[in-house]
Coordinates of N, CA and C in Angstrom, one line a residue:
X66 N 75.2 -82.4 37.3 CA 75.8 -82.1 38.6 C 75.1 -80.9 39.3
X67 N 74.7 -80.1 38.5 CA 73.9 -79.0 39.2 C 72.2 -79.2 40.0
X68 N 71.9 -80.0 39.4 CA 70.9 -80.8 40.0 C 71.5 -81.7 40.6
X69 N 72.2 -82.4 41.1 CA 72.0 -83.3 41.9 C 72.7 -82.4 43.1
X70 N 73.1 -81.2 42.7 CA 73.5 -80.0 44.6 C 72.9 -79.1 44.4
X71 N 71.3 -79.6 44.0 CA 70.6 -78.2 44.3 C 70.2 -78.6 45.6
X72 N 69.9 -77.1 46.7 CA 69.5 -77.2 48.0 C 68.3 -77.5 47.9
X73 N 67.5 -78.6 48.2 CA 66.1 -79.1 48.3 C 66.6 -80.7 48.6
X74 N 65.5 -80.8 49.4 CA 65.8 -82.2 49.8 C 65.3 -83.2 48.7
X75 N 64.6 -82.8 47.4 CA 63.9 -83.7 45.9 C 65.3 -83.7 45.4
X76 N 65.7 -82.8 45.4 CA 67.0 -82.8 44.1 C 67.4 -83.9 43.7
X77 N 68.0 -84.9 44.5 CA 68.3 -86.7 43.9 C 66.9 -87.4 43.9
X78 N 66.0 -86.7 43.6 CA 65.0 -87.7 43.1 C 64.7 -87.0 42.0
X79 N 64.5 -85.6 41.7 CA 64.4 -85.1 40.5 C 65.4 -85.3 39.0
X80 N 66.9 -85.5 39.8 CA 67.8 -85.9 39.3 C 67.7 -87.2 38.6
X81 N 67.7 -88.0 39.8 CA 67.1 -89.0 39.0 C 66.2 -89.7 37.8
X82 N 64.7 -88.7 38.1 CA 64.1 -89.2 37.3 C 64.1 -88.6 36.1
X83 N 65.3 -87.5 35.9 CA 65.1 -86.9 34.9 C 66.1 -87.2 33.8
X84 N 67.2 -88.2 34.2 CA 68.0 -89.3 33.5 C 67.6 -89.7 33.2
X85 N 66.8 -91.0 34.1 CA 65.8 -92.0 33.3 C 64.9 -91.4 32.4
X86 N 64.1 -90.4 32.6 CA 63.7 -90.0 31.5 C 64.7 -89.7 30.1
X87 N 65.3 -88.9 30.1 CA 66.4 -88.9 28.7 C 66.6 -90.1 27.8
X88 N 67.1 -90.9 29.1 CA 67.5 -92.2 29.0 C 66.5 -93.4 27.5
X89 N 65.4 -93.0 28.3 CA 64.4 -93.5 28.0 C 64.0 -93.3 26.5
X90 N 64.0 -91.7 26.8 CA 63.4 -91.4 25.3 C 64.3 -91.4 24.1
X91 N 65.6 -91.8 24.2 CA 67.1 -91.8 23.5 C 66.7 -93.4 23.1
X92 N 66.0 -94.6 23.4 CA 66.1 -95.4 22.5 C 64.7 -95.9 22.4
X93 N 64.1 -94.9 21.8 CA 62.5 -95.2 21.2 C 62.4 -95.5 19.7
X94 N 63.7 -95.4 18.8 CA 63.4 -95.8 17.8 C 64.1 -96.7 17.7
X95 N 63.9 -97.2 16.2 CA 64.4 -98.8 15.4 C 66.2 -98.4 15.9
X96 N 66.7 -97.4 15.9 CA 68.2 -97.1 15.8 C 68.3 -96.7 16.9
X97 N 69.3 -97.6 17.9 CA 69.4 -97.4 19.6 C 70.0 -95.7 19.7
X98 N 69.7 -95.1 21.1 CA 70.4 -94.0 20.9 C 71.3 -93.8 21.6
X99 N 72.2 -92.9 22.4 CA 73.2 -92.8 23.1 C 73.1 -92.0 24.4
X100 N 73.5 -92.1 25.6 CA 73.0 -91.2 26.6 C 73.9 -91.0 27.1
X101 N 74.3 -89.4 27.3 CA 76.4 -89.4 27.5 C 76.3 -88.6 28.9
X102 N 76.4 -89.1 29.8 CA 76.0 -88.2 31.0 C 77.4 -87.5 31.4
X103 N 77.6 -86.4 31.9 CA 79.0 -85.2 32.0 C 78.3 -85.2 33.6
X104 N 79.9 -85.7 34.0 CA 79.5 -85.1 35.6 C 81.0 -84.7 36.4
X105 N 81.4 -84.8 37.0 CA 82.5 -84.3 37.8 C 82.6 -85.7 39.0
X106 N 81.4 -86.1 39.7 CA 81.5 -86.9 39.7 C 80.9 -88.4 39.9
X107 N 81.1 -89.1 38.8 CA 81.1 -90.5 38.3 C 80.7 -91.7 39.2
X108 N 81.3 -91.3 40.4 CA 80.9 -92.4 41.5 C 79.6 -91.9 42.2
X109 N 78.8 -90.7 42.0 CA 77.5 -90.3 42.6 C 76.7 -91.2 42.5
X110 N 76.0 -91.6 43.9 CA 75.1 -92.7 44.4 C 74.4 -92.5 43.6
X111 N 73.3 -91.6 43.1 CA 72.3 -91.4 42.3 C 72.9 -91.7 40.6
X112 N 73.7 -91.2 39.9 CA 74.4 -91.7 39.1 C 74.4 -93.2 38.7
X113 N 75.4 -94.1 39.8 CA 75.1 -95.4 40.1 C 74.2 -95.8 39.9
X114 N 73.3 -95.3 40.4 CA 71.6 -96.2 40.5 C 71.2 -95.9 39.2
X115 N 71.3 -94.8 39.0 CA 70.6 -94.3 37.5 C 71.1 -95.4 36.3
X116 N 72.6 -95.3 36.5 CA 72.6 -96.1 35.4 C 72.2 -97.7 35.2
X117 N 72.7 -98.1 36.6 CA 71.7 -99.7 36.8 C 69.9 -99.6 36.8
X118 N 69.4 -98.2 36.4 CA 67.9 -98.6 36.3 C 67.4 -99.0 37.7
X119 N 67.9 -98.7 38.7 CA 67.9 -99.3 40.3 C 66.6 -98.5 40.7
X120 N 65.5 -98.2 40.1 CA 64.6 -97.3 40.6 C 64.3 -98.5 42.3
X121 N 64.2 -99.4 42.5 CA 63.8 -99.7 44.0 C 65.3 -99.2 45.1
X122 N 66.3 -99.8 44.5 CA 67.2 -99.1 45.3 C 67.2 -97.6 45.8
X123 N 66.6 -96.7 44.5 CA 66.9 -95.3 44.8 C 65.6 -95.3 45.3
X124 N 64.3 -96.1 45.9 CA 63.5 -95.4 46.6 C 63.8 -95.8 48.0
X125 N 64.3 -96.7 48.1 CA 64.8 -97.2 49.3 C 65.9 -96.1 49.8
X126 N 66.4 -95.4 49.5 CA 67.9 -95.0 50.0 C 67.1 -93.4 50.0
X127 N 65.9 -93.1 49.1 CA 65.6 -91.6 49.4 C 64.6 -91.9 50.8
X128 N 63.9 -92.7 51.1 CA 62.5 -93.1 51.9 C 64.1 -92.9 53.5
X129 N 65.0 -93.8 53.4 CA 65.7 -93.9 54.4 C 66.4 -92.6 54.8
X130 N 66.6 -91.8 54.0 CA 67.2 -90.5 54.0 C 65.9 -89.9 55.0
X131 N 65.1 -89.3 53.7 CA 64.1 -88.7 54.8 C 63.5 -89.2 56.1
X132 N 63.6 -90.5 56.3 CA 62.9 -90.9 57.0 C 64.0 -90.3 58.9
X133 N 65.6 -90.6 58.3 CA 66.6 -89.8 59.3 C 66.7 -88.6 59.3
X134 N 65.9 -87.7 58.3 CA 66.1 -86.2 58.3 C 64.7 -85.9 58.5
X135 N 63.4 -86.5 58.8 CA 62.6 -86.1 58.7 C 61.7 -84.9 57.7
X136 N 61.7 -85.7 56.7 CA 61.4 -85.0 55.7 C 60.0 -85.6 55.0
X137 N 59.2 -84.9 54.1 CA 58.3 -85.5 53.7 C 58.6 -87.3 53.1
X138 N 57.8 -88.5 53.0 CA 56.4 -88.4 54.0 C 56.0 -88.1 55.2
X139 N 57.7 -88.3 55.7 CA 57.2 -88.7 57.1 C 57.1 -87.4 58.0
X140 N 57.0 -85.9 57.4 CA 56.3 -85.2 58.2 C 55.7 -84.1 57.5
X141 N 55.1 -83.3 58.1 CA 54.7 -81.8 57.0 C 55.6 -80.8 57.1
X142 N 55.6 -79.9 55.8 CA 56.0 -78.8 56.0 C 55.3 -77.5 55.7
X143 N 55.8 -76.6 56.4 CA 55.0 -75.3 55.9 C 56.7 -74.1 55.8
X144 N 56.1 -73.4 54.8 CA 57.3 -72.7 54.3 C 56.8 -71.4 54.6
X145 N 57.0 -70.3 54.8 CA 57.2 -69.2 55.2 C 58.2 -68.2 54.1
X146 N 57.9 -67.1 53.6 CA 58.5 -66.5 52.7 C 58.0 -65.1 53.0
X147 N 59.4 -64.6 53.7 CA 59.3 -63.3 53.6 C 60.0 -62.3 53.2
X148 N 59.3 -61.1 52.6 CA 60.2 -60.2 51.8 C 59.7 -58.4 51.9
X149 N 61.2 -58.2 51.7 CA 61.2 -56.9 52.4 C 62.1 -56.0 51.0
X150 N 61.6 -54.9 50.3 CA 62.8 -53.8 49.7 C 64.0 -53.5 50.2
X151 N 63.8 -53.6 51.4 CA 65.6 -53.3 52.4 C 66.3 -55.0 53.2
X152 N 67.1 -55.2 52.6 CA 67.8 -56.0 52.6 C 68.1 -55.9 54.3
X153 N 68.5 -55.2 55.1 CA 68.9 -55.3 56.5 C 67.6 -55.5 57.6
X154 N 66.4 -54.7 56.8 CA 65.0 -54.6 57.4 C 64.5 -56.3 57.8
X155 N 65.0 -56.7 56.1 CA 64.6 -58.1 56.1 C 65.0 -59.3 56.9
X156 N 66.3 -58.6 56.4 CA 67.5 -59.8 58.4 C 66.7 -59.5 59.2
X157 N 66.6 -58.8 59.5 CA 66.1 -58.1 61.0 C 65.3 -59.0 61.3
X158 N 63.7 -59.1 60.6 CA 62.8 -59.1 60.7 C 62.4 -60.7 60.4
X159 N 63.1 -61.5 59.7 CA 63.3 -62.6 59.8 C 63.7 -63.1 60.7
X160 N 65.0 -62.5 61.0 CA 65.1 -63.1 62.5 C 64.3 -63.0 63.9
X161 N 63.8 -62.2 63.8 CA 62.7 -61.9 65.2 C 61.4 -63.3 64.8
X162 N 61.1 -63.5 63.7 CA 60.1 -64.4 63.3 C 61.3 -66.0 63.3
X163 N 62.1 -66.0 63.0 CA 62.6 -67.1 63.4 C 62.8 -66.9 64.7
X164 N 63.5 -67.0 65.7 CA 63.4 -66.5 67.2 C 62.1 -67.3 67.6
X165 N 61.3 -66.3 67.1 CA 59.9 -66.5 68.1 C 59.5 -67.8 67.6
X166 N 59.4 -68.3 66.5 CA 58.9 -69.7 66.1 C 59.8 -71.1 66.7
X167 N 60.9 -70.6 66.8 CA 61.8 -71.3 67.3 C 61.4 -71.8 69.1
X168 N 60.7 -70.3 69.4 CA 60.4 -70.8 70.5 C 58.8 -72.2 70.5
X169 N 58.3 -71.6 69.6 CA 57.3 -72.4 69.7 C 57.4 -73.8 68.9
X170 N 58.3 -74.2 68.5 CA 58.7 -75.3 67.6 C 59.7 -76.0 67.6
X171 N 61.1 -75.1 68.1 CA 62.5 -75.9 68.3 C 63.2 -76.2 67.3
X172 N 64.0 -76.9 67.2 CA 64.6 -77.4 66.6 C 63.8 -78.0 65.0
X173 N 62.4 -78.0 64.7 CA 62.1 -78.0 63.8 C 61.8 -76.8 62.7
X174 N 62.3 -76.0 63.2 CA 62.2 -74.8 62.3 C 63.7 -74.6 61.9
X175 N 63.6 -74.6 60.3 CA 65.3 -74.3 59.6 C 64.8 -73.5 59.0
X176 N 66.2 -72.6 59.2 CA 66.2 -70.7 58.7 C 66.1 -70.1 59.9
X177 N 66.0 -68.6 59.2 CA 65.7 -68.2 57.4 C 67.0 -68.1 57.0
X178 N 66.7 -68.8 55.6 CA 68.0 -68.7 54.8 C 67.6 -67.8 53.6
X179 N 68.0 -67.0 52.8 CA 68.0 -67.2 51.5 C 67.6 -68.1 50.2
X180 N 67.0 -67.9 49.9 CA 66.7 -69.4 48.7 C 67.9 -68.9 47.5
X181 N 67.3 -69.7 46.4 CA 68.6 -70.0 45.8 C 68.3 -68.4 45.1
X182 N 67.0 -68.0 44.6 CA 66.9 -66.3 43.9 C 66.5 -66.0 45.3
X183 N 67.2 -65.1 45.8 CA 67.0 -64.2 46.7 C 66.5 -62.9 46.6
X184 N 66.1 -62.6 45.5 CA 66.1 -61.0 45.2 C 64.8 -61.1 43.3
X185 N 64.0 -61.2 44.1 CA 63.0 -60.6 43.0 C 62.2 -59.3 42.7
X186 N 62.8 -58.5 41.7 CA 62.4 -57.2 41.2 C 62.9 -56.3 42.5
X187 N 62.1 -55.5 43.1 CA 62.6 -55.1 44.3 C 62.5 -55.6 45.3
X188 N 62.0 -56.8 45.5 CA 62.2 -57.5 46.9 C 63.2 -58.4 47.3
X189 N 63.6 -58.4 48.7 CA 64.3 -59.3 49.0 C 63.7 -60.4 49.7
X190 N 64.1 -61.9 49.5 CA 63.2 -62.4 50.1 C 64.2 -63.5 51.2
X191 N 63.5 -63.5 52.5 CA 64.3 -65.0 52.5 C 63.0 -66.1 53.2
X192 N 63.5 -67.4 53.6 CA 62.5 -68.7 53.7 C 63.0 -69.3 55.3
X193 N 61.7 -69.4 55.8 CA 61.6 -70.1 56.7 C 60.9 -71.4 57.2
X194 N 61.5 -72.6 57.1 CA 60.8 -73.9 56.7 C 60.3 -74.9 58.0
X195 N 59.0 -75.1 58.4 CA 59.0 -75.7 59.9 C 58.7 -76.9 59.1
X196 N 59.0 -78.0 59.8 CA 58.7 -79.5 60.3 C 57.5 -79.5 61.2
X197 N 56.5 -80.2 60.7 CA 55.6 -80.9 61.7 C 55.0 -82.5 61.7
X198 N 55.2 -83.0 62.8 CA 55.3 -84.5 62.7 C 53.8 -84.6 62.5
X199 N 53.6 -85.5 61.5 CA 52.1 -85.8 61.1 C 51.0 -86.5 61.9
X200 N 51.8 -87.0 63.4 CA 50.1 -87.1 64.2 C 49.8 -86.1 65.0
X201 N 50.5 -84.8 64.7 CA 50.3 -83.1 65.4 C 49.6 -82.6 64.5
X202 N 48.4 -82.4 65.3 CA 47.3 -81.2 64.6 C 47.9 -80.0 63.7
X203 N 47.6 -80.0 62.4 CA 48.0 -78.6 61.5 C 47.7 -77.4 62.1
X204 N 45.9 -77.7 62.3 CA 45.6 -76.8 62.9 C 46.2 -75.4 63.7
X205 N 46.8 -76.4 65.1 CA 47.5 -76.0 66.3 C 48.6 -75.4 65.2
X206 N 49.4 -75.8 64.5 CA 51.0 -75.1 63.9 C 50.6 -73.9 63.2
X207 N 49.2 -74.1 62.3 CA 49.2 -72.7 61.5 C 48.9 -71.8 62.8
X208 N 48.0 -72.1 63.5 CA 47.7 -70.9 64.3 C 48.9 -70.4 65.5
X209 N 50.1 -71.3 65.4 CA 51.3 -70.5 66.5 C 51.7 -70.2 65.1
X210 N 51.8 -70.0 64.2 CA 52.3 -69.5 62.7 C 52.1 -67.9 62.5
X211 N 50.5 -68.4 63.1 CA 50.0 -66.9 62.9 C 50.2 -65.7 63.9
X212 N 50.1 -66.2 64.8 CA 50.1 -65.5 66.1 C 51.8 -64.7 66.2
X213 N 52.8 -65.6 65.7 CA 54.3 -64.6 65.4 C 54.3 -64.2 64.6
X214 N 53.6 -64.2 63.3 CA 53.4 -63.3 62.2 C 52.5 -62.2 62.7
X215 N 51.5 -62.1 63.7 CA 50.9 -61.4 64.3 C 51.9 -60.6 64.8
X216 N 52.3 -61.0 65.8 CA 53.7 -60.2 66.7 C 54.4 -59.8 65.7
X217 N 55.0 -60.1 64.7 CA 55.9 -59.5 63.8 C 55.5 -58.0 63.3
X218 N 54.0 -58.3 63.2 CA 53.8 -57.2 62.6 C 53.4 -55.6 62.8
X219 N 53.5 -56.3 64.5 CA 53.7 -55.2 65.3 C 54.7 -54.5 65.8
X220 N 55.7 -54.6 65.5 CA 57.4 -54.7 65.2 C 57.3 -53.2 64.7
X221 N 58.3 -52.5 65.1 CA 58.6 -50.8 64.4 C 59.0 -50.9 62.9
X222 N 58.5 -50.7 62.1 CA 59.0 -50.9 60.4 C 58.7 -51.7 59.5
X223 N 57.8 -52.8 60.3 CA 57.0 -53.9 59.5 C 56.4 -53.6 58.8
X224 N 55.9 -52.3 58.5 CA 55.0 -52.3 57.1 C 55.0 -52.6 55.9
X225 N 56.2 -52.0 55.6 CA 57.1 -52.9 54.6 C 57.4 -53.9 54.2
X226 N 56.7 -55.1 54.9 CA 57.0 -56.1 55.3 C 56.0 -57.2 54.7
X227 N 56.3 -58.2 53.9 CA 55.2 -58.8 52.9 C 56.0 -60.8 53.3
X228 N 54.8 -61.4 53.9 CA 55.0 -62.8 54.8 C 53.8 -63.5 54.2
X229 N 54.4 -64.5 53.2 CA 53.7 -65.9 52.5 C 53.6 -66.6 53.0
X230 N 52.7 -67.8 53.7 CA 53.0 -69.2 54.8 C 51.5 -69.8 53.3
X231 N 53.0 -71.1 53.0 CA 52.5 -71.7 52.0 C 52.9 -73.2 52.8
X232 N 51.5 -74.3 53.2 CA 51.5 -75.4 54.1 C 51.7 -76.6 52.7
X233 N 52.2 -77.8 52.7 CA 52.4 -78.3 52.2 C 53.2 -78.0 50.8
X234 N 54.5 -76.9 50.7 CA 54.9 -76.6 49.8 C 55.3 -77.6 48.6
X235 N 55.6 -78.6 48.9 CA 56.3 -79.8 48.1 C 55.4 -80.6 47.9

């Protein structure tokens, strides 16, 4: 169950394949094995599929998903990861970079949120994830990428301020 609500849009395909795997290697010998899956709940579409072995069904039903949420294949992403020692600095400053990307992107920028570890050693970090439809030049997106991370960093307090843009994260 905890995999199939992890926040990522793979989760029911990681889910997935990672039954079938179990599944799989539970009757490799002469003596069949047993595969007891614990869930909460039993009627999960991925579940279903998993246990009918439906791998075409479940690519069909993940290709259709993304395909209405715009998610890889059918577009790029670039992830953005920024972190700051001061937790309020980091709002802040996230939000000004979300803002301004928003302006140059719209509706395809989600965030910043928190990821699921929010807080490594002393940093706080949160994630900002753009959509870009794949007959639009990368090019053109890293460089309005850059150019608000430029602006950001000329912001009163930014020094402190530590911004990852990792393209193709998935």
């Amino acid at each position: 169950d905890n995999l199939l609500n992890y926040p990522d849009f793979r989760a029911h395909e990681r889910s997935f394949q990672l039954m079938e795997q179990v599944s799989g290697r539970a009757g490799r010998r002469k003596k069949q094995g047993k595969v007891i899956i614990q869930t909460a709940d039993p009627s999960n579409k991925i579940i279903r599929l998993m246990l009918r072995h439906d791998y075409a069904g479940m690519y069909k039903m993940q290709v259709q998903d993304r395909m209405a949420f715009n998610y890889p294949p059918f577009c790029r992403m670039i992830r953005i990861n920024i972190k700051h020692k001061e937790r309020t600095f980091l709002t802040s400053f996230a939000d000004i970079l979300g803002n301004d990307l928003r302006n140059s992107f719209g509706k395809r920028v989600l965030g910043p949120e928190y990821p699921v570890i929010s807080r490594i050693q002393l940093w706080y970090i949160k994630t900002i994830l753009i959509k870009v439809e794949k007959d639009k030049p990368l090019a053109k997106a890293k460089n309005m990428i850059m150019e608000a991370v430029e602006r950001l960093d000329k912001e009163k307090g930014a020094g402190g301020l530590r911004v990852a843009i990792d393209v193709h994260p998935y």
